[in-house]
Coordinates of C-alpha atoms and ligand atoms in Angstrom, one line a residue:
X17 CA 38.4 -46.7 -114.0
X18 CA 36.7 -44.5 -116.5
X19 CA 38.3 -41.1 -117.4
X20 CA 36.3 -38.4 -116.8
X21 CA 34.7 -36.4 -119.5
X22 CA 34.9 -32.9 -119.5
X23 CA 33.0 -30.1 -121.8
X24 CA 35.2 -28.4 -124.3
X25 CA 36.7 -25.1 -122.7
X26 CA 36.1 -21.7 -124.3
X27 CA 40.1 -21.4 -126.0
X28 CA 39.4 -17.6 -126.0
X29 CA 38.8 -17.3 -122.1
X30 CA 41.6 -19.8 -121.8
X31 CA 43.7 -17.4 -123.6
X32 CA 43.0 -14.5 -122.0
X33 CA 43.5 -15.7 -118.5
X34 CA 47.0 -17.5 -119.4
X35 CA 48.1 -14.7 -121.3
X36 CA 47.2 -11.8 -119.8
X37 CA 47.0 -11.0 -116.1
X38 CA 50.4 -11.6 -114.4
X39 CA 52.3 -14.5 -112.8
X40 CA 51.0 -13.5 -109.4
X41 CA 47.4 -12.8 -110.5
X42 CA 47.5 -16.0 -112.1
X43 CA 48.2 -18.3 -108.9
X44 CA 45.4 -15.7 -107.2
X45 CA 42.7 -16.7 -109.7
X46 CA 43.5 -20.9 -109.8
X47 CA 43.1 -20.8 -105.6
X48 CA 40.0 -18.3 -106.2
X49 CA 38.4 -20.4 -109.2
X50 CA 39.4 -23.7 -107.2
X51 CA 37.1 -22.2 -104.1
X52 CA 34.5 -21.1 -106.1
X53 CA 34.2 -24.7 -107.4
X54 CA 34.2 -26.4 -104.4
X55 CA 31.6 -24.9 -103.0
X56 CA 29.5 -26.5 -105.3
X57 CA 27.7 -29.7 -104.7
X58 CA 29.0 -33.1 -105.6
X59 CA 25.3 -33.6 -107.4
X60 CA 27.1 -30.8 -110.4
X61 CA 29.7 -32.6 -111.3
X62 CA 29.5 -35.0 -114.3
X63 CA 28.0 -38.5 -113.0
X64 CA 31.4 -40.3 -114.5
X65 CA 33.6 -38.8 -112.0
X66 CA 31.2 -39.4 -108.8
X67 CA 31.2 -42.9 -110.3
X68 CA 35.1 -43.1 -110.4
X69 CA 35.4 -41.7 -106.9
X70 CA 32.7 -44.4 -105.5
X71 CA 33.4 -47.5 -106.8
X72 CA 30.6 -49.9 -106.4
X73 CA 32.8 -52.7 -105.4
X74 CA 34.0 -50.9 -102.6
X75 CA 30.5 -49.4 -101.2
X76 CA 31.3 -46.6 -98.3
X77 CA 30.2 -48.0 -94.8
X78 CA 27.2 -47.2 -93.7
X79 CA 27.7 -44.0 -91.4
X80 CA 26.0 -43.5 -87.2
X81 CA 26.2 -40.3 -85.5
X82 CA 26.8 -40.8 -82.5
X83 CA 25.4 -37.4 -80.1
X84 CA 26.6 -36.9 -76.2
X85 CA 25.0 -34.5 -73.9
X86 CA 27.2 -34.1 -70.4
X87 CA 28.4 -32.6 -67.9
X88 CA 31.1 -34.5 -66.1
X89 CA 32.1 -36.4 -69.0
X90 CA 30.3 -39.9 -68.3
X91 CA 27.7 -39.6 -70.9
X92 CA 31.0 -38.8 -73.5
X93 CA 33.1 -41.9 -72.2
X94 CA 29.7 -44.0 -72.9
X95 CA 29.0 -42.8 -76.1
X96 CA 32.8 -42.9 -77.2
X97 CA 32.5 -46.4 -76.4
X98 CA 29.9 -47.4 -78.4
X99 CA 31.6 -45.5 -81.0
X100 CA 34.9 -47.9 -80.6
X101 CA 32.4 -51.0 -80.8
X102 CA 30.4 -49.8 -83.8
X103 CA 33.6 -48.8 -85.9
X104 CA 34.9 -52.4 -85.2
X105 CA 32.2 -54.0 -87.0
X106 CA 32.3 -51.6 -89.7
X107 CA 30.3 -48.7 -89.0
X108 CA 31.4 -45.0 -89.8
X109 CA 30.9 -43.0 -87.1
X110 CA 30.2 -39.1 -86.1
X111 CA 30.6 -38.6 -82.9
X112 CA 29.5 -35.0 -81.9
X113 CA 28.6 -33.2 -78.7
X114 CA 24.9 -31.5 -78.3
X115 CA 26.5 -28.4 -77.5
X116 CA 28.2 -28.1 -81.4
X117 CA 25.9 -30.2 -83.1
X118 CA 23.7 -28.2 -85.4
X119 CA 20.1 -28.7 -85.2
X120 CA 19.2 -28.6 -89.0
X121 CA 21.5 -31.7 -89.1
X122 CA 19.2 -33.7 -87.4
X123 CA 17.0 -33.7 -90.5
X124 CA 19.5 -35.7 -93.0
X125 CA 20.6 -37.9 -90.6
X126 CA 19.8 -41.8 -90.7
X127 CA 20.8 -43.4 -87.7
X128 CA 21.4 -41.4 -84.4
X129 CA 22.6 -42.7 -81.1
X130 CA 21.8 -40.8 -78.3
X131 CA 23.7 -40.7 -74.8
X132 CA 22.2 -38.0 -72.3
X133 CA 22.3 -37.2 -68.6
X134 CA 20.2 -35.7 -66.4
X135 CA 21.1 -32.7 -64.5
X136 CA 18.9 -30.6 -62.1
X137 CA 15.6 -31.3 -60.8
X138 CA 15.1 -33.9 -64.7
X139 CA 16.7 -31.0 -66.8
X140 CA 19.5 -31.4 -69.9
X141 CA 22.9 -31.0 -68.8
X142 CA 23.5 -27.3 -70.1
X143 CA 25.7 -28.3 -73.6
X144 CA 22.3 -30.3 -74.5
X145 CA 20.1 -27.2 -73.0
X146 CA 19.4 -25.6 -76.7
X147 CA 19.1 -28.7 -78.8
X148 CA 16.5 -30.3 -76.6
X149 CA 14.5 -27.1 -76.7
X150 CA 14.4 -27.1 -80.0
X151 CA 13.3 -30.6 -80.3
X152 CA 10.7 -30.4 -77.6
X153 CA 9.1 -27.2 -80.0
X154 CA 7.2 -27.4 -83.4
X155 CA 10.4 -26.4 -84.8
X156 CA 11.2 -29.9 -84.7
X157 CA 10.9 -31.2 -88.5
X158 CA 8.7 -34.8 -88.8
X159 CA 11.9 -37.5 -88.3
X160 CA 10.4 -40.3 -90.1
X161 CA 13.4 -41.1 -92.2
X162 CA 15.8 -41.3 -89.0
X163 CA 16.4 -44.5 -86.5
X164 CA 17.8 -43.7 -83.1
X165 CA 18.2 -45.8 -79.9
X166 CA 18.7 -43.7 -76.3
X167 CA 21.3 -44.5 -73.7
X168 CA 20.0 -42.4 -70.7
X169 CA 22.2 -41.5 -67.6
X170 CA 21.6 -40.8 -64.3
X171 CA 21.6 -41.3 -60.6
X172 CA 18.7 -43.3 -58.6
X173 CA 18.7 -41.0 -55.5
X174 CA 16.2 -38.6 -57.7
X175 CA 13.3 -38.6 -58.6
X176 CA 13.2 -37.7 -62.0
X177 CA 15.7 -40.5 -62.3
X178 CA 16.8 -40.3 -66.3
X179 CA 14.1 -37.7 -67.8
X180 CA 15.9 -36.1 -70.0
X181 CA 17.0 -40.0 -71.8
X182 CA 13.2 -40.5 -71.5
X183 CA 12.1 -37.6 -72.9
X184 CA 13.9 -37.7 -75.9
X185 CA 13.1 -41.2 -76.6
X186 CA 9.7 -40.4 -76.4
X187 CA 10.0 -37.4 -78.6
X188 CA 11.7 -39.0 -81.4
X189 CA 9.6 -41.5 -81.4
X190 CA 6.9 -38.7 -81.6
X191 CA 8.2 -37.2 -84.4
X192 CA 8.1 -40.3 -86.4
X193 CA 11.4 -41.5 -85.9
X194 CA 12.0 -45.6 -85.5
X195 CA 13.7 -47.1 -82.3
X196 CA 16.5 -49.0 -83.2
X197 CA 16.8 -50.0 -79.9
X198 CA 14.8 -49.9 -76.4
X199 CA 16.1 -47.1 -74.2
X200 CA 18.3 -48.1 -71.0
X201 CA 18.3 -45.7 -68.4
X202 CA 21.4 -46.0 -65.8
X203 CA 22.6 -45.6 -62.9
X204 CA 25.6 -44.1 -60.9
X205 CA 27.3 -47.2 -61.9
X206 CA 26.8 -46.6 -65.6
X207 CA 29.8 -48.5 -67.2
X208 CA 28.0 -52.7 -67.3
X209 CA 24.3 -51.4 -68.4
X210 CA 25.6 -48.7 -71.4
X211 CA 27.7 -52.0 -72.4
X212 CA 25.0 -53.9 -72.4
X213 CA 22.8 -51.1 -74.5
X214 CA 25.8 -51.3 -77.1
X215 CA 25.9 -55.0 -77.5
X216 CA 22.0 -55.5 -77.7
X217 CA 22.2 -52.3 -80.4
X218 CA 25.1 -54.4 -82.3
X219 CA 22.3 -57.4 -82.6
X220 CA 20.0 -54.7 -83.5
X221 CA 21.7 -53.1 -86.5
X222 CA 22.2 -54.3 -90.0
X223 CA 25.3 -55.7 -90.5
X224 CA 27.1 -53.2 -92.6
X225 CA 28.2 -54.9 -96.3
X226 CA 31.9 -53.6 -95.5
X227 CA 31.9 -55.7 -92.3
X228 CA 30.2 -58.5 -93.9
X229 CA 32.6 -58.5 -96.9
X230 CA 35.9 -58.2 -95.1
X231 CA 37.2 -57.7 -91.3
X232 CA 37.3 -53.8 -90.6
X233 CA 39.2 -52.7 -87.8
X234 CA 38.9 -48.7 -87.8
X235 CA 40.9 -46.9 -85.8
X236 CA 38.6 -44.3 -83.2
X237 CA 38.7 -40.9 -84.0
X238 CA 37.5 -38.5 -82.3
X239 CA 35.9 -35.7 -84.5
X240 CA 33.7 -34.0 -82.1
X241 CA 34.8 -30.6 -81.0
X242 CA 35.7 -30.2 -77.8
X243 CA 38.2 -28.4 -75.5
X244 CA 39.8 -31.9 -74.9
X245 CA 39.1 -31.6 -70.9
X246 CA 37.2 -35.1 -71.0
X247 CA 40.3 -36.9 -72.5
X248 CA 41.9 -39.4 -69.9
X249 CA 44.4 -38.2 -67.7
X250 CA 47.3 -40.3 -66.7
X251 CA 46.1 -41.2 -63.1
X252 CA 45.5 -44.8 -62.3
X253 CA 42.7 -43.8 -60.1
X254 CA 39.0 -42.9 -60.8
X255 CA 35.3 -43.4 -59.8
X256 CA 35.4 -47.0 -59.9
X257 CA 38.9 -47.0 -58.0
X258 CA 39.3 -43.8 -55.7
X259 CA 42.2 -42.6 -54.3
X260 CA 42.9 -42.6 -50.7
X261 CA 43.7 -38.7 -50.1
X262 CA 45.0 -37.6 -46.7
X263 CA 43.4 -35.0 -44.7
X264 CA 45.8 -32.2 -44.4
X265 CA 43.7 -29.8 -42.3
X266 CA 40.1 -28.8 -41.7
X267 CA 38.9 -25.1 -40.3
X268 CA 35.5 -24.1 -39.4
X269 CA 34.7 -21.0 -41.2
X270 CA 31.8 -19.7 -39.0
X271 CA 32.3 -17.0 -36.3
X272 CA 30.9 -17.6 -33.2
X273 CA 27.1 -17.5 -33.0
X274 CA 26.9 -18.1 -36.5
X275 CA 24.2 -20.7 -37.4
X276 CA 26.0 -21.8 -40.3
X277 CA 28.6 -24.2 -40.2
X278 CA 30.9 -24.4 -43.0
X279 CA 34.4 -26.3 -43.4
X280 CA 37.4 -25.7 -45.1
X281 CA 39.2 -28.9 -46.1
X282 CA 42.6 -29.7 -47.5
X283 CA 43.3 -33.0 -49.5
X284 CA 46.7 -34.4 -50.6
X285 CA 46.9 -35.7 -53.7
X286 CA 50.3 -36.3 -53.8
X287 CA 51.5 -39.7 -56.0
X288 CA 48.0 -40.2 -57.3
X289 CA 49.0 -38.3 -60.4
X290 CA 45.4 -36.7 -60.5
X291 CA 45.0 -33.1 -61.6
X292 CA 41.7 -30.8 -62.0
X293 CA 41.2 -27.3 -63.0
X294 CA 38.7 -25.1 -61.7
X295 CA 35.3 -25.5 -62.2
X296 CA 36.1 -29.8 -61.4
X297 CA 34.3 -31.1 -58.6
X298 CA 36.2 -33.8 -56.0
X299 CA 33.6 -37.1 -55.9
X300 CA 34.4 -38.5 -52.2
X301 CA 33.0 -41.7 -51.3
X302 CA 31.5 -41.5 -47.7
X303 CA 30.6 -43.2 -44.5
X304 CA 27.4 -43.6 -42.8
X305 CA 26.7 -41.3 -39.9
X306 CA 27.3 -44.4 -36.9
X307 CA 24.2 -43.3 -34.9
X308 CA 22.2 -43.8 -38.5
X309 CA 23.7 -47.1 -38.4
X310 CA 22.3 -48.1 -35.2
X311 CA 19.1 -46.4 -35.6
X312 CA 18.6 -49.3 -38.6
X313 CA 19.6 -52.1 -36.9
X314 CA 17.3 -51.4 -34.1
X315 CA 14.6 -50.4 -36.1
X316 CA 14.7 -53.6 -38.0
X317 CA 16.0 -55.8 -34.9
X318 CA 19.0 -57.1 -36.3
X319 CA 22.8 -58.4 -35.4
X320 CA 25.2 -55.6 -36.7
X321 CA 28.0 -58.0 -35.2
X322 CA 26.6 -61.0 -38.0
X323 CA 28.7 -61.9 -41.2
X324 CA 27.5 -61.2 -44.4
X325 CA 28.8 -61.3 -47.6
X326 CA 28.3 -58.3 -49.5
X327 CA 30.1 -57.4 -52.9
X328 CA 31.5 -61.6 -52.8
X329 CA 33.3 -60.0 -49.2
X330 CA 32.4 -61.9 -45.7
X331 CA 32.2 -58.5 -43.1
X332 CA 30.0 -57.6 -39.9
X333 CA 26.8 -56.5 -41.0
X334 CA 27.6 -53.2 -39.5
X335 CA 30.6 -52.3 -41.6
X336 CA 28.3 -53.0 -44.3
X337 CA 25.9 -50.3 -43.2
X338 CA 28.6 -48.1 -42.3
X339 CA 30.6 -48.2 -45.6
X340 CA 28.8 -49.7 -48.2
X341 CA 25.5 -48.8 -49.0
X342 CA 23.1 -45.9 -48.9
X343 CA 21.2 -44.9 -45.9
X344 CA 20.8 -41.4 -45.3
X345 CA 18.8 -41.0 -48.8
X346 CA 15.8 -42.9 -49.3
X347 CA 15.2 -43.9 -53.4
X348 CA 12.0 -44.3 -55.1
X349 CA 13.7 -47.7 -55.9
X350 CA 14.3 -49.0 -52.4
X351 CA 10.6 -47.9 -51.8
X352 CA 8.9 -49.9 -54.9
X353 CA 11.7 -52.9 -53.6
X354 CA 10.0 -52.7 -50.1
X355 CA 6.6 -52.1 -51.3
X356 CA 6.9 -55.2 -53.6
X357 CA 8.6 -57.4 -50.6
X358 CA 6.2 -56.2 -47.7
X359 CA 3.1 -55.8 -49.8
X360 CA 2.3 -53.2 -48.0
X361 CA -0.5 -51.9 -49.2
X362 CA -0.1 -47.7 -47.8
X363 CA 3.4 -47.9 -49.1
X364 CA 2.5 -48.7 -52.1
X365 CA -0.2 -45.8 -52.5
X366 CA 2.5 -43.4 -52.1
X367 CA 4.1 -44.8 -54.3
X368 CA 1.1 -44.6 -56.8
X369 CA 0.9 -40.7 -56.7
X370 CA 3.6 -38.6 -57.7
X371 CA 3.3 -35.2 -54.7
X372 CA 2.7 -38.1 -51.7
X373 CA 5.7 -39.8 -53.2
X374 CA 7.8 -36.8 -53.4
X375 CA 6.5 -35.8 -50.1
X376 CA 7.6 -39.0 -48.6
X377 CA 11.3 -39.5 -49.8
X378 CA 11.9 -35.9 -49.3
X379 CA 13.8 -35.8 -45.5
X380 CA 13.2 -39.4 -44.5
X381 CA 16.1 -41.7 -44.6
X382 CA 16.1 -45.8 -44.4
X383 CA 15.7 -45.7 -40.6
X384 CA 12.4 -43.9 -40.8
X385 CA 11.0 -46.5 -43.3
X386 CA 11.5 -49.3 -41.2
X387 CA 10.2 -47.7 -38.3
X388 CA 7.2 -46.3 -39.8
X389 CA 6.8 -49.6 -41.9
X390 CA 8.1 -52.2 -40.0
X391 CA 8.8 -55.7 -41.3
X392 CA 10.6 -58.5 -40.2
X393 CA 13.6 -59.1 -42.2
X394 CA 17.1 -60.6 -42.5
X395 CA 20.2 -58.8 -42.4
X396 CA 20.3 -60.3 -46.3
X397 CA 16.6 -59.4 -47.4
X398 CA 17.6 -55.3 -45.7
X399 CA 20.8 -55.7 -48.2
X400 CA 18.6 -56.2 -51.1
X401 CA 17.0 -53.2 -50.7
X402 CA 19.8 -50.9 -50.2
X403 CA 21.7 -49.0 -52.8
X404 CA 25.3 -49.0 -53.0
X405 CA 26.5 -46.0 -51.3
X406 CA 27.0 -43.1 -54.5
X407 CA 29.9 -41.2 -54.2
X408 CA 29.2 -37.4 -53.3
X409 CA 30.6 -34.6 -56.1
X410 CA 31.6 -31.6 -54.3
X411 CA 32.8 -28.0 -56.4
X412 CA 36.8 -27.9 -56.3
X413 CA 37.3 -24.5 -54.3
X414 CA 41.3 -24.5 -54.9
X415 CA 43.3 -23.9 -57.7
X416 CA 46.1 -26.5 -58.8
X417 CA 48.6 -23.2 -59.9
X418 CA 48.6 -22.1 -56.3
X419 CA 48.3 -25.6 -54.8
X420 CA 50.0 -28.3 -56.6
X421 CA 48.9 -32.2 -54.9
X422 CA 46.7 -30.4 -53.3
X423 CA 42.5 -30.1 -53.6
X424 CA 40.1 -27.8 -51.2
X425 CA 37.1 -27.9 -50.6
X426 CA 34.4 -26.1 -49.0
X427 CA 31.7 -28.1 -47.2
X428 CA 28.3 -26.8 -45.6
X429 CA 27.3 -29.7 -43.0
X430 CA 23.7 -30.8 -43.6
X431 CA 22.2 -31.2 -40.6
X432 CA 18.0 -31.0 -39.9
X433 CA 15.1 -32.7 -37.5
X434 CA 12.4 -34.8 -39.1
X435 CA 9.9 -36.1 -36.6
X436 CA 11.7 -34.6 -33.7
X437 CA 14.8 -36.6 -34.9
X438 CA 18.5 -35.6 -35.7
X439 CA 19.3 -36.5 -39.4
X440 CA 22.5 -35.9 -40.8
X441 CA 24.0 -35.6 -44.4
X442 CA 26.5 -38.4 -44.5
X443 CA 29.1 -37.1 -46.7
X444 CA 29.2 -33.6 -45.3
X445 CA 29.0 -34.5 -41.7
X446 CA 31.7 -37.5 -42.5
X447 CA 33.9 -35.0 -43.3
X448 CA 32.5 -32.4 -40.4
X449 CA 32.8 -34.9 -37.6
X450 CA 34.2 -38.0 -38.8
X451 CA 37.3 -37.1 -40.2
X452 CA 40.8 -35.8 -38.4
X453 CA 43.6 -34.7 -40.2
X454 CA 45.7 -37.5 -41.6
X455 CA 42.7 -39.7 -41.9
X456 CA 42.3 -40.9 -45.6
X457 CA 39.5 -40.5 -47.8
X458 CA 38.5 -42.4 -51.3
X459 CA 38.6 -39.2 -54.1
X460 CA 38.5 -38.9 -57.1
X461 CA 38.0 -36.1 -59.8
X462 CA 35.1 -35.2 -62.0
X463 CA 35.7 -33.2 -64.7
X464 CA 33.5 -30.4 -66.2
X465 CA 34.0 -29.4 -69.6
X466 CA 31.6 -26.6 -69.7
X467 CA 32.3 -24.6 -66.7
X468 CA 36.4 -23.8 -66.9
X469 CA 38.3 -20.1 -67.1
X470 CA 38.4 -18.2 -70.7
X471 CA 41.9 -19.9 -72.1
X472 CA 43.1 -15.7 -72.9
X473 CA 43.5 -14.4 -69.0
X474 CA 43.0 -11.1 -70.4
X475 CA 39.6 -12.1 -70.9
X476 CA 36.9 -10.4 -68.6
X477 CA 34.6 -12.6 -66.7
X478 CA 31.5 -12.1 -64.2
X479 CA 31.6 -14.5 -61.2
X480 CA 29.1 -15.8 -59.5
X481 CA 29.1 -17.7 -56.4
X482 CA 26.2 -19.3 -55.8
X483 CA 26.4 -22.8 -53.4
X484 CA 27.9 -23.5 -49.2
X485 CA 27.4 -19.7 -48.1
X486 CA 29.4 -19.1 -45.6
Ligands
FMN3 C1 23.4 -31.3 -59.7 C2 23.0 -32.6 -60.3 C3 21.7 -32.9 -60.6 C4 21.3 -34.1 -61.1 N1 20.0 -34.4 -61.3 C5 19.6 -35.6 -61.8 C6 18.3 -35.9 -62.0 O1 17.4 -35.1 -61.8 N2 18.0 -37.2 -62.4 C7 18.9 -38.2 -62.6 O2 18.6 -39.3 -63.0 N3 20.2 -37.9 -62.4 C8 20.6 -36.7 -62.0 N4 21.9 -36.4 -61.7 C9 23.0 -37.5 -61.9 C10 23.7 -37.4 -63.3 O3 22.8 -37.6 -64.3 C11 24.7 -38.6 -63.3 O4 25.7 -38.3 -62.3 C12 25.3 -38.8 -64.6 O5 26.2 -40.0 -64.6 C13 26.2 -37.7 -65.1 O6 26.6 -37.9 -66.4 P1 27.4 -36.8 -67.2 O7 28.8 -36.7 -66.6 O8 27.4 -37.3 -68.6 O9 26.7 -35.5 -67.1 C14 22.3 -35.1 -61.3 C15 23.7 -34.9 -61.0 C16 24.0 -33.6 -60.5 C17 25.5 -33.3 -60.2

């Protein structure tokens, strides 16, 4: 290693400020100089001590930021998994959230991973709100030197399914920027195709000279800022394994006359170890209204009593459609699916312009597709159209200081006509008219980071309660 060279030091200075200014003042000026000198940029100092400090045997690995933008957490657990992956072959990673990363950043970076959600009607999850606006406007500086790939999240059952992924795909690539890797949009069940994105993006990258030299195994840290709300609780159970929470009570909170009709109901959580705060929402896996079920198999003419095997499980046909898939919301995706199977040629002009397609899925529910469309079909073909049934998120309305095990909630039932016939919301009448106290019910909790109570309880705060109305 080379010692570094330094410029003779004016002895007079040196003399004054050892000599005269006391002990005290001494210590103040070393920590002020020492300040004053790191604030300086590494580019000042003489090139023999940047040399010593990088030596070119041992070349720093290459670094990736990784951005999230969320509101439940899922787009953070995706993108600190591709952080784990990336540091194990090598990579040096930034993991930040949109909500704290600053925008003039963006500029000196040169790789980026992106992981988004979509929130809304195909709007940025509110901690991603300011950075995509400023992307979207001419503020945005030309990104030509920057590489990115685009992990988008999001759930089938709207429209806009992923926009806010797609649009900043598109945008990046707009402003010059190159695609490392193609975008993969996903769906409730985000866990297999974000893996997937991560291992096609590992084939995509370089592989870093430190990797290539000698195995790395990096430990994960976690240097975004964040309240620490997403971090994993202790509880076994979660979206992919719910736990079964018994009904303590359930009280209509209409008067009579009222023509709203709003519940009360009380969950036990006891010995599932799961805990919230305010601001959480409850994710509750439903059941299918059982006249909805019927109105499908007679509209397609089929044997609810037959045994299929759905999910590698043999079960009646009917407990499929009771429990397993979607049928009260009809997708864009089942649509195209039964377009593509039926050839039906009106279906699939709705499904070529945008209103008559929003028009279409907005009210109707499987039952009225295969009565307006009808086709034969097997019980199998039907399942291949059908999504698996999405659990429902609904706003915790207890708190866990006043009610330990326990979790409230407040449910408006959705209930409406369409074409003189009653439809029904299936997780809110499920748990209007389907479930009795004691009966059990697959929860679990989804956190959000950005709505929670000001830490200081002396803090003021405006509420507002916008949602079931009672
Ligand atoms: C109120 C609300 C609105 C949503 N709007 C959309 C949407 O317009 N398009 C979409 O693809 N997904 C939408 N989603 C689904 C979320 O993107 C999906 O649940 C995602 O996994 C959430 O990830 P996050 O926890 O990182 O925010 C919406 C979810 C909620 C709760």
């Amino acid at each position: 290693m080379t010692t570094p060279k330094l410029a003779p030091i004016d002895q007079d200075l040196l003399q004054r400020l050892t000599n005269g200014p006391t002990v005290l003042q001494q210590m103040w000026l070393s920590g002020y100089l020492y300040a004053l000198a790191s604030q300086s940029e590494v580019a000042v100092l003489p090139q023999s001590i940047q040399q010593s400090q990088a030596p070119s045997e041992l070349p720093d690995p290459p670094v990736i930021t990784v951005l999230y933008g969320s509101q439940t957490g899922n787009s953070k657990k995706a993108a600190q998994k591709a952080v784990a992956s990336l540091q194990t072959q090598g990579w040096k990673t930034n993991l930040a959230d949109l909500n704290d990363y600053p925008t003039r950043q963006l500029k000196s970076e040169k790789r980026i991973l992106l992981v988004v959600s979509t929130q809304g009607e195909g709007e940025p999850p509110a901690s991603a709100e300011e950075f995509y606006q400023w992307l979207m406007s001419n503020r945005a500086p030309r990104l030509e030197g920057l590489e990115f790939a685009v992990c988008a999240l999001g759930d089938k059952s709207y429209l806009k399914f992923c926009q806010t992924g797609k649009d900043f795909d598109a945008r990046l690539e707009a402003l010059g920027a190159r695609r490392l890797s193609a975008r993969v949009d996903c769906d409730v069940d985000f866990e297999a195709p974000v893996e997937a994105w991560i291992q096609q993006l590992l084939k995509d990258l370089p592989v870093p000279a430190s990797a290539a030299s000698k195995s790395v195994a990096l430990q994960y840290v976690d240097t975004a800022k964040s309240n620490g709300h997403f971090q994993e609780k202790q509880s076994q159970y979660d979206r992919k394994s719910p736990f079964q929470a018994a009904l303590l009570a359930k009280t209509p909170l209409n008067g009579r006359g009222s023509k709203k009709e709003t519940w009360h109901l009380e969950f036990s959580l006891e010995g599932s170890n799961l805990s919230y705060q305010p601001g959480d929402a409850l994710g509750i896996y439903p059941q299918n209204p059982p006249a909805l079920v019927k109105e499908v198999l007679y509209a397609a003419m089929l044997n609810g009593h037959k045994l299929v095997t759905y999910n590698g499980r043999e079960m009646p046909f009917r407990q499929v459609l009771l429990k397993e898939v979607e049928l009260s919301v009809l997708t864009k995706e089942m649509l195209e699916n039964y377009a593509a199977w039926t050839n039906n040629a009106r279906i699939k002009a709705i499904l070529a312009d945008p209103t008559a397609l929003k028009t279409f899925l907005y009210g109707r529910n499987v039952a009225d597709l295969l009565r307006e469309f009808p086709a034969a079909l097997s019980e199998e073909t039907l399942l291949q159209f059908l999504r698996k049934m999405p659990p429902r998120l609904y706003s915790i309305a207890s708190s866990p200081e006043v009610y330990p095990d326990e979790v409230h909630l407040t449910v408006a039932a959705v209930r409406y006509l369409f074409n003189d016939r009653a439809h029904a919301g299936a997780a809110s009448t499920f748990l209007a008219d389907r479930v009795e106290a004691d009966d059990k019910v697959p929860v679990f909790v989804a956190q959000n980071e950005y709505v929670k109570l000001p830490e200081n309880d002396q803090t003021d705060i405006i509420m507002v309660g916008p949602g079931t109305g009672v």
